Amino acid sequence: MNIGQVAERTNLPAKTIRYYEDIGLVKPMRTENGYRAFRDTDLHKLTFLGRARALGFSIEDCRALLALYEDQSRASADVKRLATEHLVEIESKITTLQIMHDTLSTLVKSCAGDDRPDCPILKGLSSKEEIHRKNND
Amino acid sequence: MNIGQVAERTNLPAKTIRYYEDIGLVKPMRTENGYRAFRDTDLHKLTFLGRARALGFSIEDCRALLALYEDQSRASADVKRLATEHLVEIESKITTLQIMHDTLSTLVKSCAGDDRPDCPILKGLSSKEEIHRKNND
DNA sequence: GATAGGCATTCCAGCAACTGGAAGGTCAAG
DNA sequence: CTTGACCTTCCAGTTGCTGGAATGCCTATC
């Protein structure tokens, strides 16, 4: 199969697929004219990659997951460990964003948003202890 | 003030401060020996930048916020608009991460995590309709 | 056979926001 | 006068692509 069709089926841009080959995640064959020729296994791998990336796994995590996916004698514990670590990362990102959100949302609420220059948001950004006093996480 | 002291006071790495000068966010003076000489206003700006970055504003947003900060005749509405847009972005990131989290956490919970190869996480990554059936956001 | 389009190829550059390291200049202390 | 802690610049690398240029291939139509 040509890269265009693979792109369509996997919902990955052709550019991304070429990139994944570049970094060694897939190794499609080549036809005589130099075009990439993707087999079913390549398609499966790319689909797998697409899903793993959609769950926020890094490329290196994806590489490890792919190796486990291909290793029939893997231990599910190894997969679970990887996934759990990633889950913790996600949770920490959510926490960070939540704190940002709370702080900024407090500032936004306290701003009149009219044509006058007085602005609690700018004040909050320049001085520390103005509004941001309730998170001690 | 030298860059080292500014770094300490603003909690920004010296490298970052140099970078901010590079991209025109601050413009410290120079002493005869070529060292950067930061004034109080530079310090204020850098502190402001540190806070804005900590709230997740992009560098370009920071540039705009800084301009508003310096503009005594700004309209607070302009600040509020910027902040609100950013708030929406944060919310969308949280949503995305939350979905990732829910999906992955479901997968992780269903995995035994022992020395056997059978693994619902890998199954979930390779086939779609296995476990991931309850989000329709 | 010429040509036009829609594919495919490679390679190079750039995004954000730094970070690390090399090679070198400056300054204060001992 | 040397040591060590600063400071300087510049270049390269990080992550995960993405855009674009220059070029080649394939198929269809005139």
XYZ file of N, CA and C in Angstrom, chain A residues 51-107:
171
model
N -2.753 5.595 18.311
C -3.527 5.519 19.552
C -2.668 5.869 20.759
N -1.458 5.322 20.761
C -0.574 5.579 21.903
C -0.253 7.073 21.996
N 0.009 7.681 20.836
C 0.282 9.116 20.829
C -0.944 9.900 21.296
N -2.117 9.436 20.894
C -3.343 10.126 21.297
C -3.537 10.046 22.809
N -2.965 9.021 23.433
C -3.040 8.935 24.889
C -1.889 9.696 25.543
N -1.099 10.364 24.722
C -0.073 11.239 25.260
C 1.265 10.578 25.542
N 1.415 9.318 25.149
C 2.716 8.679 25.332
C 3.759 9.375 24.471
N 4.969 9.524 25.012
C 6.053 10.103 24.221
C 6.475 9.112 23.148
N 7.209 9.616 22.171
C 7.712 8.751 21.108
C 8.547 7.615 21.696
N 9.371 7.927 22.665
C 10.208 6.871 23.247
C 9.366 5.848 24.003
N 8.344 6.311 24.665
C 7.411 5.374 25.291
C 6.750 4.504 24.220
N 6.383 5.129 23.137
C 5.742 4.399 22.045
C 6.679 3.319 21.508
N 7.939 3.667 21.416
C 8.921 2.708 20.933
C 8.965 1.495 21.868
N 8.961 1.793 23.157
C 8.996 0.713 24.149
C 7.706 -0.103 24.091
N 6.583 0.578 23.982
C 5.297 -0.115 23.924
C 5.209 -1.002 22.692
N 5.729 -0.467 21.604
C 5.704 -1.216 20.348
C 6.546 -2.487 20.484
N 7.680 -2.354 21.149
C 8.541 -3.523 21.363
C 7.812 -4.563 22.206
N 7.111 -4.093 23.213
C 6.354 -5.025 24.055
C 5.207 -5.653 23.261
N 4.592 -4.822 22.453
C 3.479 -5.287 21.609
C 3.938 -6.421 20.700
N 5.153 -6.301 20.217
C 5.677 -7.301 19.276
C 6.262 -8.515 19.987
N 6.578 -8.342 21.248
C 7.218 -9.420 21.995
C 6.155 -10.343 22.592
N 5.992 -11.477 22.000
C 4.934 -12.402 22.456
C 5.190 -12.907 23.876
N 6.407 -12.796 24.330
C 6.713 -13.337 25.656
C 6.884 -12.227 26.707
N 6.310 -11.074 26.401
C 6.394 -9.959 27.358
C 5.675 -10.327 28.662
N 5.952 -9.532 29.678
C 5.167 -9.623 30.907
C 4.246 -8.412 30.939
N 2.991 -8.639 31.206
C 2.049 -7.512 31.195
C 2.440 -6.484 32.251
N 3.193 -6.912 33.247
C 3.647 -5.988 34.291
C 4.480 -4.855 33.696
N 5.277 -5.174 32.684
C 6.114 -4.144 32.065
C 5.263 -3.092 31.374
N 4.234 -3.563 30.703
C 3.325 -2.625 30.049
C 2.626 -1.772 31.101
N 2.151 -2.443 32.111
C 1.395 -1.735 33.144
C 2.258 -0.674 33.843
N 3.512 -1.013 34.052
C 4.402 -0.055 34.702
C 4.544 1.213 33.853
N 4.838 1.007 32.574
C 4.936 2.138 31.644
C 3.670 2.993 31.667
N 2.548 2.305 31.565
C 1.276 3.025 31.494
C 0.999 3.770 32.794
N 1.339 3.142 33.885
C 1.078 3.779 35.176
C 1.945 5.015 35.363
N 3.201 4.892 34.953
C 4.079 6.065 35.036
C 3.513 7.212 34.208
N 3.042 6.862 33.036
C 2.477 7.906 32.183
C 1.227 8.508 32.806
N 0.452 7.657 33.424
C -0.757 8.120 34.093
C -0.399 9.149 35.169
N 0.652 8.879 35.893
C 1.087 9.809 36.938
C 1.489 11.148 36.323
N 2.199 11.071 35.207
C 2.578 12.305 34.496
C 1.345 13.095 34.091
N 0.376 12.396 33.552
C -0.856 13.065 33.140
C -1.503 13.735 34.334
N -1.556 13.013 35.425
C -2.178 13.573 36.619
C -1.438 14.830 37.081
N -0.136 14.785 36.982
C 0.616 15.944 37.443
C 0.401 17.135 36.510
N 0.264 16.842 35.231
C -0.039 17.930 34.299
C -1.401 18.525 34.588
N -2.360 17.648 34.854
C -3.706 18.140 35.156
C -3.672 19.029 36.398
N -2.956 18.589 37.394
C -2.857 19.372 38.626
C -2.271 20.750 38.353
N -1.159 20.758 37.613
C -0.529 22.032 37.267
C -1.505 22.947 36.545
N -2.175 22.395 35.562
C -3.117 23.200 34.788
C -4.278 23.673 35.658
N -4.686 22.830 36.551
C -5.803 23.191 37.420
C -5.437 24.375 38.312
N -4.206 24.359 38.798
C -3.752 25.475 39.624
C -3.676 26.756 38.792
N -3.089 26.634 37.610
C -3.063 27.792 36.704
C -4.471 28.311 36.495
N -5.354 27.393 36.220
C -6.732 27.767 35.922
C -7.364 28.514 37.089
N -7.211 27.976 38.275
C -7.830 28.599 39.437
C -7.280 30.009 39.663
N -5.969 30.113 39.592
C -5.342 31.413 39.810
C -5.816 32.427 38.778
N -5.702 32.021 37.517
C -6.036 32.951 36.448
C -7.521 33.281 36.445
N -8.320 32.301 36.748
C -9.754 32.538 36.723
C -10.157 33.517 37.833
N -9.503 33.424 38.979
C -9.738 34.399 40.046
C -9.387 35.807 39.570
N -8.227 35.903 38.915
C -7.801 37.210 38.416
C -8.794 37.750 37.395
